[in-house]
PDB file of C-alpha atoms in Angstrom:
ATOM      1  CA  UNK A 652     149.044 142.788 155.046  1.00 64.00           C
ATOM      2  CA  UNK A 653     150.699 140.734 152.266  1.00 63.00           C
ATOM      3  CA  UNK A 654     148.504 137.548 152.404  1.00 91.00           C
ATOM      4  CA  UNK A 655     146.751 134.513 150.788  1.00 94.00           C
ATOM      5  CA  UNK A 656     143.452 134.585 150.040  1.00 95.00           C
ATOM      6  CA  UNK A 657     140.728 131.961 148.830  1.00 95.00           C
ATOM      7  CA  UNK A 658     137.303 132.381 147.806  1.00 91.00           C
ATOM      8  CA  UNK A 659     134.731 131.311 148.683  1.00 92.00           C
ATOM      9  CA  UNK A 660     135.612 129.815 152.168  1.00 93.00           C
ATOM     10  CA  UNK A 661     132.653 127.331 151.800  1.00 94.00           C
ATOM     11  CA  UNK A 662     131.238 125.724 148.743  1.00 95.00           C
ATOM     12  CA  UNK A 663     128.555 123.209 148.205  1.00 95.00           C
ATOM     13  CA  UNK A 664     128.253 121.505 144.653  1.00 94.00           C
ATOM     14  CA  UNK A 665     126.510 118.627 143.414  1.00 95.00           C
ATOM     15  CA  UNK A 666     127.400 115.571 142.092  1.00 95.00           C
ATOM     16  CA  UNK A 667     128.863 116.349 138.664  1.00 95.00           C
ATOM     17  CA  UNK A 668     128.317 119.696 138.503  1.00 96.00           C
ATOM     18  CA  UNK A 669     131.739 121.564 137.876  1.00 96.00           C
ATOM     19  CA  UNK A 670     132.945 123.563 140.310  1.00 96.00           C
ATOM     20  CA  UNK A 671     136.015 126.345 140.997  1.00 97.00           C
ATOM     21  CA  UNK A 672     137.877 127.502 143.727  1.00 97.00           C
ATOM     22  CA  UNK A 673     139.920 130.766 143.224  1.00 97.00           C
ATOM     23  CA  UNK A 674     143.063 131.837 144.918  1.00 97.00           C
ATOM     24  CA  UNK A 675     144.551 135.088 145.328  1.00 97.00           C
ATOM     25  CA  UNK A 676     148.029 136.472 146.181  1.00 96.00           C
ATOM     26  CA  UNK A 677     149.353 139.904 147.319  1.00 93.00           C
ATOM     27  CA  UNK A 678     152.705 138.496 148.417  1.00 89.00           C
ATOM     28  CA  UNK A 679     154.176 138.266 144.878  1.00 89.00           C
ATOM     29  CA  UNK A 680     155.485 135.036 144.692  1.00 89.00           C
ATOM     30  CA  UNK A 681     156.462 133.194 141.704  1.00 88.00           C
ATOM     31  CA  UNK A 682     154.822 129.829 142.767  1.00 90.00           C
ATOM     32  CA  UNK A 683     151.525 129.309 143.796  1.00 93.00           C
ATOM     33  CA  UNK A 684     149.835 125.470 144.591  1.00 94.00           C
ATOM     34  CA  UNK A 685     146.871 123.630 145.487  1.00 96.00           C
ATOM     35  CA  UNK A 686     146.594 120.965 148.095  1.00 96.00           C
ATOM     36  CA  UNK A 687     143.683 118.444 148.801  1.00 96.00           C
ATOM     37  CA  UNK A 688     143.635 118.088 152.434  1.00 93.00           C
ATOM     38  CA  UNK A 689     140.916 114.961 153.716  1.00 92.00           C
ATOM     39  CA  UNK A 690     140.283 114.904 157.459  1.00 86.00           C
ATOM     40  CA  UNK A 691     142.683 113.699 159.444  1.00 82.00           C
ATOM     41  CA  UNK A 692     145.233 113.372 156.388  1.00 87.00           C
ATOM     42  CA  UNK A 693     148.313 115.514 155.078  1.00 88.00           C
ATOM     43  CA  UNK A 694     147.802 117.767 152.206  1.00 91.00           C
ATOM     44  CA  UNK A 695     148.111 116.057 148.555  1.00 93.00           C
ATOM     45  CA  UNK A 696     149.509 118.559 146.272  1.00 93.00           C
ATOM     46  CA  UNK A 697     147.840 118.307 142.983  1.00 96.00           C
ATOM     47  CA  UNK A 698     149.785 120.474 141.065  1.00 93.00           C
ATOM     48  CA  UNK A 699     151.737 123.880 141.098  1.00 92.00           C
ATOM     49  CA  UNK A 700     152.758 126.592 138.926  1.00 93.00           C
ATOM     50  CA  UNK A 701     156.419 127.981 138.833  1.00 89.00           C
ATOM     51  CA  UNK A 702     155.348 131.425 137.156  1.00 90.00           C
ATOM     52  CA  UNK A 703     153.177 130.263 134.021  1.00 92.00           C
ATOM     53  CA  UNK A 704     155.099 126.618 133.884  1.00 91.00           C
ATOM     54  CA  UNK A 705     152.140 124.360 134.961  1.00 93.00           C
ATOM     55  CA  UNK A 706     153.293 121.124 136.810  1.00 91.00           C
ATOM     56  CA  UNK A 707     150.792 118.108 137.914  1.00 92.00           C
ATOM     57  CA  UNK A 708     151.351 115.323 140.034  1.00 91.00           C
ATOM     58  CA  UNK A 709     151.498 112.307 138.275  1.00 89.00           C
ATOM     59  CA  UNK A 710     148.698 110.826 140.761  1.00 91.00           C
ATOM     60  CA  UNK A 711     146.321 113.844 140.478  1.00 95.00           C
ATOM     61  CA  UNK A 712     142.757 112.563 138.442  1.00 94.00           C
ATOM     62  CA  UNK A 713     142.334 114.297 135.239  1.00 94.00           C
ATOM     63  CA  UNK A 714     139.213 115.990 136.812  1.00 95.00           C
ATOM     64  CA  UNK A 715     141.362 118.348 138.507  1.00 97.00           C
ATOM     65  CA  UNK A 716     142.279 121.366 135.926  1.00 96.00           C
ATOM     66  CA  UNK A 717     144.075 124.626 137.125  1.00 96.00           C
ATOM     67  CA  UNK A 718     144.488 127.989 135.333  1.00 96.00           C
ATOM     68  CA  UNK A 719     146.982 131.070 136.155  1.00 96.00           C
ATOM     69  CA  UNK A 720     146.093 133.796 134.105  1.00 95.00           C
ATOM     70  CA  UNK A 721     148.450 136.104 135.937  1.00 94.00           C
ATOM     71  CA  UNK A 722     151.094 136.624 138.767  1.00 93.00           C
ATOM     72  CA  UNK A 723     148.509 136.639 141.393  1.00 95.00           C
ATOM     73  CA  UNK A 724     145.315 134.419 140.829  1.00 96.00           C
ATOM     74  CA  UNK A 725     145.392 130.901 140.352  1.00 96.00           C
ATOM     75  CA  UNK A 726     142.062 128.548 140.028  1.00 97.00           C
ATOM     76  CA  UNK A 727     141.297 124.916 140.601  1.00 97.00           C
ATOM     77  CA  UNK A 728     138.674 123.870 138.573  1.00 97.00           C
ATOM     78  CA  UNK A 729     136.878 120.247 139.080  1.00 97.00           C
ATOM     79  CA  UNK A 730     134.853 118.994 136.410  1.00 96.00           C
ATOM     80  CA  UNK A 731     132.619 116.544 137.339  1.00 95.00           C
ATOM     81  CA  UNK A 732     133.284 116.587 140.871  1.00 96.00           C
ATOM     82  CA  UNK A 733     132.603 113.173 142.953  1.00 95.00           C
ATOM     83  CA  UNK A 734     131.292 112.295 146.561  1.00 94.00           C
ATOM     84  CA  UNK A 735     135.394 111.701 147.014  1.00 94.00           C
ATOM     85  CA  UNK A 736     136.532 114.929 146.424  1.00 96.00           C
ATOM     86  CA  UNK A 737     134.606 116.547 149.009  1.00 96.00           C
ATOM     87  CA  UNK A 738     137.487 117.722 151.277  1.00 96.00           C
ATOM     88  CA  UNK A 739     139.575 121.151 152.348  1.00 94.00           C
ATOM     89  CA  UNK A 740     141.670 122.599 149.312  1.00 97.00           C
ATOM     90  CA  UNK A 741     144.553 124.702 149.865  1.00 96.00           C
ATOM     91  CA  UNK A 742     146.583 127.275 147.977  1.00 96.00           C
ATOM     92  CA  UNK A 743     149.547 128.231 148.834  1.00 94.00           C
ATOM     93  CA  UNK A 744     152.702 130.427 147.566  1.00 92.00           C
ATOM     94  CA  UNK A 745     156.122 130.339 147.766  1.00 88.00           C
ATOM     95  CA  UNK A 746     159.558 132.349 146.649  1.00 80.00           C
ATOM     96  CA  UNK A 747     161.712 129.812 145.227  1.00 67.00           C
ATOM     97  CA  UNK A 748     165.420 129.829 146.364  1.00 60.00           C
ATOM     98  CA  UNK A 749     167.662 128.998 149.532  1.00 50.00           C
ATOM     99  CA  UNK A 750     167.067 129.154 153.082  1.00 52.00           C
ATOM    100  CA  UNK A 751     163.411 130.910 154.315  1.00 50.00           C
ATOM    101  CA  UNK A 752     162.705 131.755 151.017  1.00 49.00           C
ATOM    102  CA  UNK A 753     161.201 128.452 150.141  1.00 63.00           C
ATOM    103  CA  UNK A 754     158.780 127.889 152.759  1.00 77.00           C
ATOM    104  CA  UNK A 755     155.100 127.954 151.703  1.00 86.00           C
ATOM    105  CA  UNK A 756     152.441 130.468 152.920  1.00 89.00           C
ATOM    106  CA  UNK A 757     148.846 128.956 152.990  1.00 93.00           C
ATOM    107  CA  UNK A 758     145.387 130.486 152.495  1.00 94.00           C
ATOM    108  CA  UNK A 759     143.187 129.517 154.670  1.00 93.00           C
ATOM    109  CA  UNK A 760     141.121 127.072 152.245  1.00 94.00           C
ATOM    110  CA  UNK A 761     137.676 126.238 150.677  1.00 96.00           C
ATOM    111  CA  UNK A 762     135.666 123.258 152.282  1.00 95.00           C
ATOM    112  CA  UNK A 763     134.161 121.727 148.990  1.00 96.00           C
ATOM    113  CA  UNK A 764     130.984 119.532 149.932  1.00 95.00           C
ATOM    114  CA  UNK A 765     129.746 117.585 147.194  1.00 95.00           C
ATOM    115  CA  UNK A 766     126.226 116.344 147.644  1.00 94.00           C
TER     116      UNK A 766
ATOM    117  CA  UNK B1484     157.294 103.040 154.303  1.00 62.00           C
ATOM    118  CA  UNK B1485     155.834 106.145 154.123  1.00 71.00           C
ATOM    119  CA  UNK B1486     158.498 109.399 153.094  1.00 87.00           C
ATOM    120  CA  UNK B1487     157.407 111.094 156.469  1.00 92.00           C
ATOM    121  CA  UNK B1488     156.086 109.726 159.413  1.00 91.00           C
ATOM    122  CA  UNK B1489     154.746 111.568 161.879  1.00 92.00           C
ATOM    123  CA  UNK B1490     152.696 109.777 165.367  1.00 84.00           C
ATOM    124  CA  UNK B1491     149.349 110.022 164.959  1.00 80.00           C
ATOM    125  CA  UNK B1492     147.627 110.969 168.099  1.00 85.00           C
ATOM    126  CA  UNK B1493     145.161 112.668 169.376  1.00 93.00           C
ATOM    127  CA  UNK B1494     147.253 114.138 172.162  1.00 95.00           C
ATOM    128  CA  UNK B1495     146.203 115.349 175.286  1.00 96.00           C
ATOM    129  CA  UNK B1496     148.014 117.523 177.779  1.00 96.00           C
ATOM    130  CA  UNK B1497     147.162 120.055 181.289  1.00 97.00           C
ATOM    131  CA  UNK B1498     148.235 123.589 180.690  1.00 97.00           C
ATOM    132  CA  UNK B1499     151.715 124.212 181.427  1.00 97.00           C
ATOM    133  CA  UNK B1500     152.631 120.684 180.341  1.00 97.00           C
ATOM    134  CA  UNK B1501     156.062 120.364 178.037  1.00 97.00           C
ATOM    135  CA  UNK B1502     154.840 119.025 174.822  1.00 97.00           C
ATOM    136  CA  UNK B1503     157.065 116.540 172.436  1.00 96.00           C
ATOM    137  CA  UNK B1504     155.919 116.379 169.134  1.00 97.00           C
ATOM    138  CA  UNK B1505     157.930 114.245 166.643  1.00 96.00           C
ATOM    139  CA  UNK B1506     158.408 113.284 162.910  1.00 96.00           C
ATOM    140  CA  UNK B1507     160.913 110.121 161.311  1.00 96.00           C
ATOM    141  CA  UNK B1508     161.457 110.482 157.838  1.00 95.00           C
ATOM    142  CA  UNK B1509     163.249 108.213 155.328  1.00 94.00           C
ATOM    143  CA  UNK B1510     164.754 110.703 152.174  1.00 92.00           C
ATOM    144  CA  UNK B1511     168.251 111.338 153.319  1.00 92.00           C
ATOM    145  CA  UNK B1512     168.082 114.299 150.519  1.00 90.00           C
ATOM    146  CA  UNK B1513     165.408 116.477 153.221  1.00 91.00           C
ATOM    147  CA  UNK B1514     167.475 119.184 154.075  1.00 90.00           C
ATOM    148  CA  UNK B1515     164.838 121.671 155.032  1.00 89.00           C
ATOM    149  CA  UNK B1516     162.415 121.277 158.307  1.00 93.00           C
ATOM    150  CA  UNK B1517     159.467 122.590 158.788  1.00 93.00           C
ATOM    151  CA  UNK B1518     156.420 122.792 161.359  1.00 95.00           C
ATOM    152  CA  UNK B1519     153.060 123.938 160.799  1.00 94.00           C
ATOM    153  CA  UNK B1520     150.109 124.476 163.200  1.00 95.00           C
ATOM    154  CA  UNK B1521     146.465 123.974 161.752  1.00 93.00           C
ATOM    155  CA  UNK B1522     143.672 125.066 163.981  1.00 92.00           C
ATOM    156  CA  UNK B1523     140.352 123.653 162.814  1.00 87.00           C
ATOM    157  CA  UNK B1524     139.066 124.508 159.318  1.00 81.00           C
ATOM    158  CA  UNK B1525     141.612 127.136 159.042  1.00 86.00           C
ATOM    159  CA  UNK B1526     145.074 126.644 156.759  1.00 89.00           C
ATOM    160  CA  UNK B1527     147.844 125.531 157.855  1.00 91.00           C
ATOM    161  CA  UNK B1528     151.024 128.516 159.207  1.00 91.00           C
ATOM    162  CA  UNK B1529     154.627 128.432 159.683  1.00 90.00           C
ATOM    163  CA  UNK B1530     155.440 128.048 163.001  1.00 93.00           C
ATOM    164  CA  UNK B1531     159.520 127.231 162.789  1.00 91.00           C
ATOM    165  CA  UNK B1532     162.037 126.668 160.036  1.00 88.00           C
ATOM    166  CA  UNK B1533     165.189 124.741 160.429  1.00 89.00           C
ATOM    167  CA  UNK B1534     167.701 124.356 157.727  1.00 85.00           C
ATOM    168  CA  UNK B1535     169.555 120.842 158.238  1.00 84.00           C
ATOM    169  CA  UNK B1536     170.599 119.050 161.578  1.00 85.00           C
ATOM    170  CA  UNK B1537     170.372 121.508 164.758  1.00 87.00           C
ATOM    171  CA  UNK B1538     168.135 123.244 167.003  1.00 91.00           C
ATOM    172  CA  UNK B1539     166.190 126.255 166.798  1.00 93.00           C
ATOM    173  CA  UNK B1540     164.612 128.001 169.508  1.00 95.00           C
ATOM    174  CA  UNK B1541     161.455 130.717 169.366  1.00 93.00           C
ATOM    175  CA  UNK B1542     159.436 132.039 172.501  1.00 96.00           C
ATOM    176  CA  UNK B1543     158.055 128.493 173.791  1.00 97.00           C
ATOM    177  CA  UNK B1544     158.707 126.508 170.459  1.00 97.00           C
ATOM    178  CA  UNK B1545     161.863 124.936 169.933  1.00 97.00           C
ATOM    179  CA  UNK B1546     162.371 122.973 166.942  1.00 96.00           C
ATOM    180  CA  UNK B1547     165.482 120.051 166.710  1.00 96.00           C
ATOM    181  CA  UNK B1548     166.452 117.897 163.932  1.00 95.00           C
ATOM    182  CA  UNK B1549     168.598 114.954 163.584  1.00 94.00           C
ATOM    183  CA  UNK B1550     169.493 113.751 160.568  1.00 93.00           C
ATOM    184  CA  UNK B1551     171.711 110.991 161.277  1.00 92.00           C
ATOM    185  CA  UNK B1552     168.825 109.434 162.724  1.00 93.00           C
ATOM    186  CA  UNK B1553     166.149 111.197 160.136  1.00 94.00           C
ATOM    187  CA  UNK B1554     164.459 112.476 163.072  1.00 94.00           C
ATOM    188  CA  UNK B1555     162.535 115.930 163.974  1.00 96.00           C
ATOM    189  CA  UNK B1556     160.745 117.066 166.824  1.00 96.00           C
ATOM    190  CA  UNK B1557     159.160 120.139 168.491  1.00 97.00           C
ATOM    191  CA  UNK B1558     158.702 120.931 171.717  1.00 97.00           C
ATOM    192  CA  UNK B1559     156.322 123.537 173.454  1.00 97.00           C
ATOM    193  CA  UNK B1560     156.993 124.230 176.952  1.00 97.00           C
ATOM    194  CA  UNK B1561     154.190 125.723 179.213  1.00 97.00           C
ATOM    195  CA  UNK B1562     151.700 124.617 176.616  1.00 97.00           C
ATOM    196  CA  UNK B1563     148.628 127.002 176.575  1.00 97.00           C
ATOM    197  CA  UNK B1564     145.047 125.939 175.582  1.00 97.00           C
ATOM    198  CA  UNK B1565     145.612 128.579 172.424  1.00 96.00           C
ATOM    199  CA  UNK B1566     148.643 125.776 171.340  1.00 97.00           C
ATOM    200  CA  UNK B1567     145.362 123.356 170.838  1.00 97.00           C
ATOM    201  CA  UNK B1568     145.782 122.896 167.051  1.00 96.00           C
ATOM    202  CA  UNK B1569     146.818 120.064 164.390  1.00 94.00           C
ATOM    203  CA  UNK B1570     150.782 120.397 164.078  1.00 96.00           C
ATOM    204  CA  UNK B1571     152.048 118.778 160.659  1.00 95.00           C
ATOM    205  CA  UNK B1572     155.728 118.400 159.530  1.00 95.00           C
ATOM    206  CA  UNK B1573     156.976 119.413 156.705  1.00 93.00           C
ATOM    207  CA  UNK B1574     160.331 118.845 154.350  1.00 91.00           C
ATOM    208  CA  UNK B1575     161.746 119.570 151.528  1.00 88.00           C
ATOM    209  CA  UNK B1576     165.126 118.878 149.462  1.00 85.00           C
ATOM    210  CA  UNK B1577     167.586 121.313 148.110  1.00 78.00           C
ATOM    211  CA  UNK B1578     166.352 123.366 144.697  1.00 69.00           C
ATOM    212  CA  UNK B1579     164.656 125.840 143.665  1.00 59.00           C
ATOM    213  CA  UNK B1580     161.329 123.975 142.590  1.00 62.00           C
ATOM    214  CA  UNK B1581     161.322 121.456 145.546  1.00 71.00           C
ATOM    215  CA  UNK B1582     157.895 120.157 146.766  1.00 82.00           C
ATOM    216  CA  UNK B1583     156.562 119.523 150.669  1.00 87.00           C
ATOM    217  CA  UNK B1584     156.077 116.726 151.976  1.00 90.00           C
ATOM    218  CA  UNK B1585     154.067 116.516 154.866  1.00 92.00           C
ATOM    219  CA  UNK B1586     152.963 114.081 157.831  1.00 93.00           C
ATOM    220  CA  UNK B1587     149.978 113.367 158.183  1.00 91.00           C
ATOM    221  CA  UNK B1588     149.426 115.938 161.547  1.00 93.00           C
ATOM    222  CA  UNK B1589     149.029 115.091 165.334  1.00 95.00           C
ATOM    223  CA  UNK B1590     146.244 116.970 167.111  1.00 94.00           C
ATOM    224  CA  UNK B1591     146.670 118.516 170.417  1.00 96.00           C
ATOM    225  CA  UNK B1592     144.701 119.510 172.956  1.00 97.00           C
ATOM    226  CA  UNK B1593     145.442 121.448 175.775  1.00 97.00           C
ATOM    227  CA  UNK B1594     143.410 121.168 178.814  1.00 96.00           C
ATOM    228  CA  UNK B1595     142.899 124.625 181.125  1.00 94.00           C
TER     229      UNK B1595
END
């Protein structure tokens, strides 16, 4: 099954050691992003890649540093993460373009603990 | 005010109840609806799509928007304890590159 997939489902880092998620895609879609989801809050994007175009949100913290080296992998990396960016992150992928073909389709994320 | 506001629960219902969740947002420019369903520590999926103002009906879901009143909601009829799950709404404008913006999620709980 075509399908979004992020390793490792669990991580546990320590204060201000750096840290990276990885995201993989089978579906072949052009855009790929990653969320920061707190409890009880919506996802945040961060930032999101339109093929190899790289696009951040003007509120994400500098910490936060992505890398696409193809069609389907994307990573977040966190430098020095902090006891605040412990949370659920989320990639997800989309098909740019009209009607169903922009909806999102969401791996099912990597709890970061930071300790 | 927030782009997308969505009421922020927990909600509890018996099984079988109809369930109204709901979503006010202030960008006229949405033009795209969407709902998710989040069980716990799992992603969020698509559970309906509606393109502008209208109604949209799948199995138990049924998804309506309004947009002269900037106004979504979803229903569930005969709610079943597998519909317990964190629903978020979702929108987007016209374009090719356009972003989500979600609420913040309502939880539900569906009592056997």
């Amino acid at each position: 099954d075509a399908m979004v997939i992020q390793n490792p489902r669990y991580q546990v880092t320590q204060f201000g050691k750096p840290v990276t998620l990885s995201c993989s895609q089978t579906l072949n879609h052009n855009v790929m992003y990653w969320y920061q989801q707190k409890s009880s809050q919506a996802p945040k994007l961060l930032f999101h890649y339109y093929d190899k175009d790289f696009n951040n949100e003007a509120d994400t913290p500098d910490n936060f540093q992505s890398r696409r080296p193809n069609t389907s992998f994307c990573f977040l990396d966190i430098r020095s993460p902090g006891l605040g960016d412990a949370a659920m992150y989320l990639c997800a992928t989309s098909r740019p373009g009209t009607d169903v073909k922009k909806t999102q389709y969401f791996g099912p994320g990597t709890r970061l603990l930071v300790l | 005010q927030k782009e997308v506001e969505q009421d922020p629960g927990p909600l509890s219902v018996p099984e079988g109840a109809i369930v109204s969740l709901n979503c006010t947002y202030s960008n006229s420019a949405f033009q795209y609806f969407m709902w998710y369903r989040q069980y716990s520590r799992k992603g969020p999926e698509l559970l309906m799509y509606t393109y502008s103002s209208g109604n949209k009906e799948d199995g138990r879901f049924t998804a309506q928007v309004d947009k002269s009143s900037k106004y979504i909601s979803l229903f569930i009829r005969d709610s079943q304890p597998s519909d317990s799950a964190t629903y978020l709404c979702a929108m987007s404008e016209t374009g090719a590159n356009s972003k989500l913006t979600f609420g913040k999620g309502i939880t539900l709980s569906v009592r056997p």
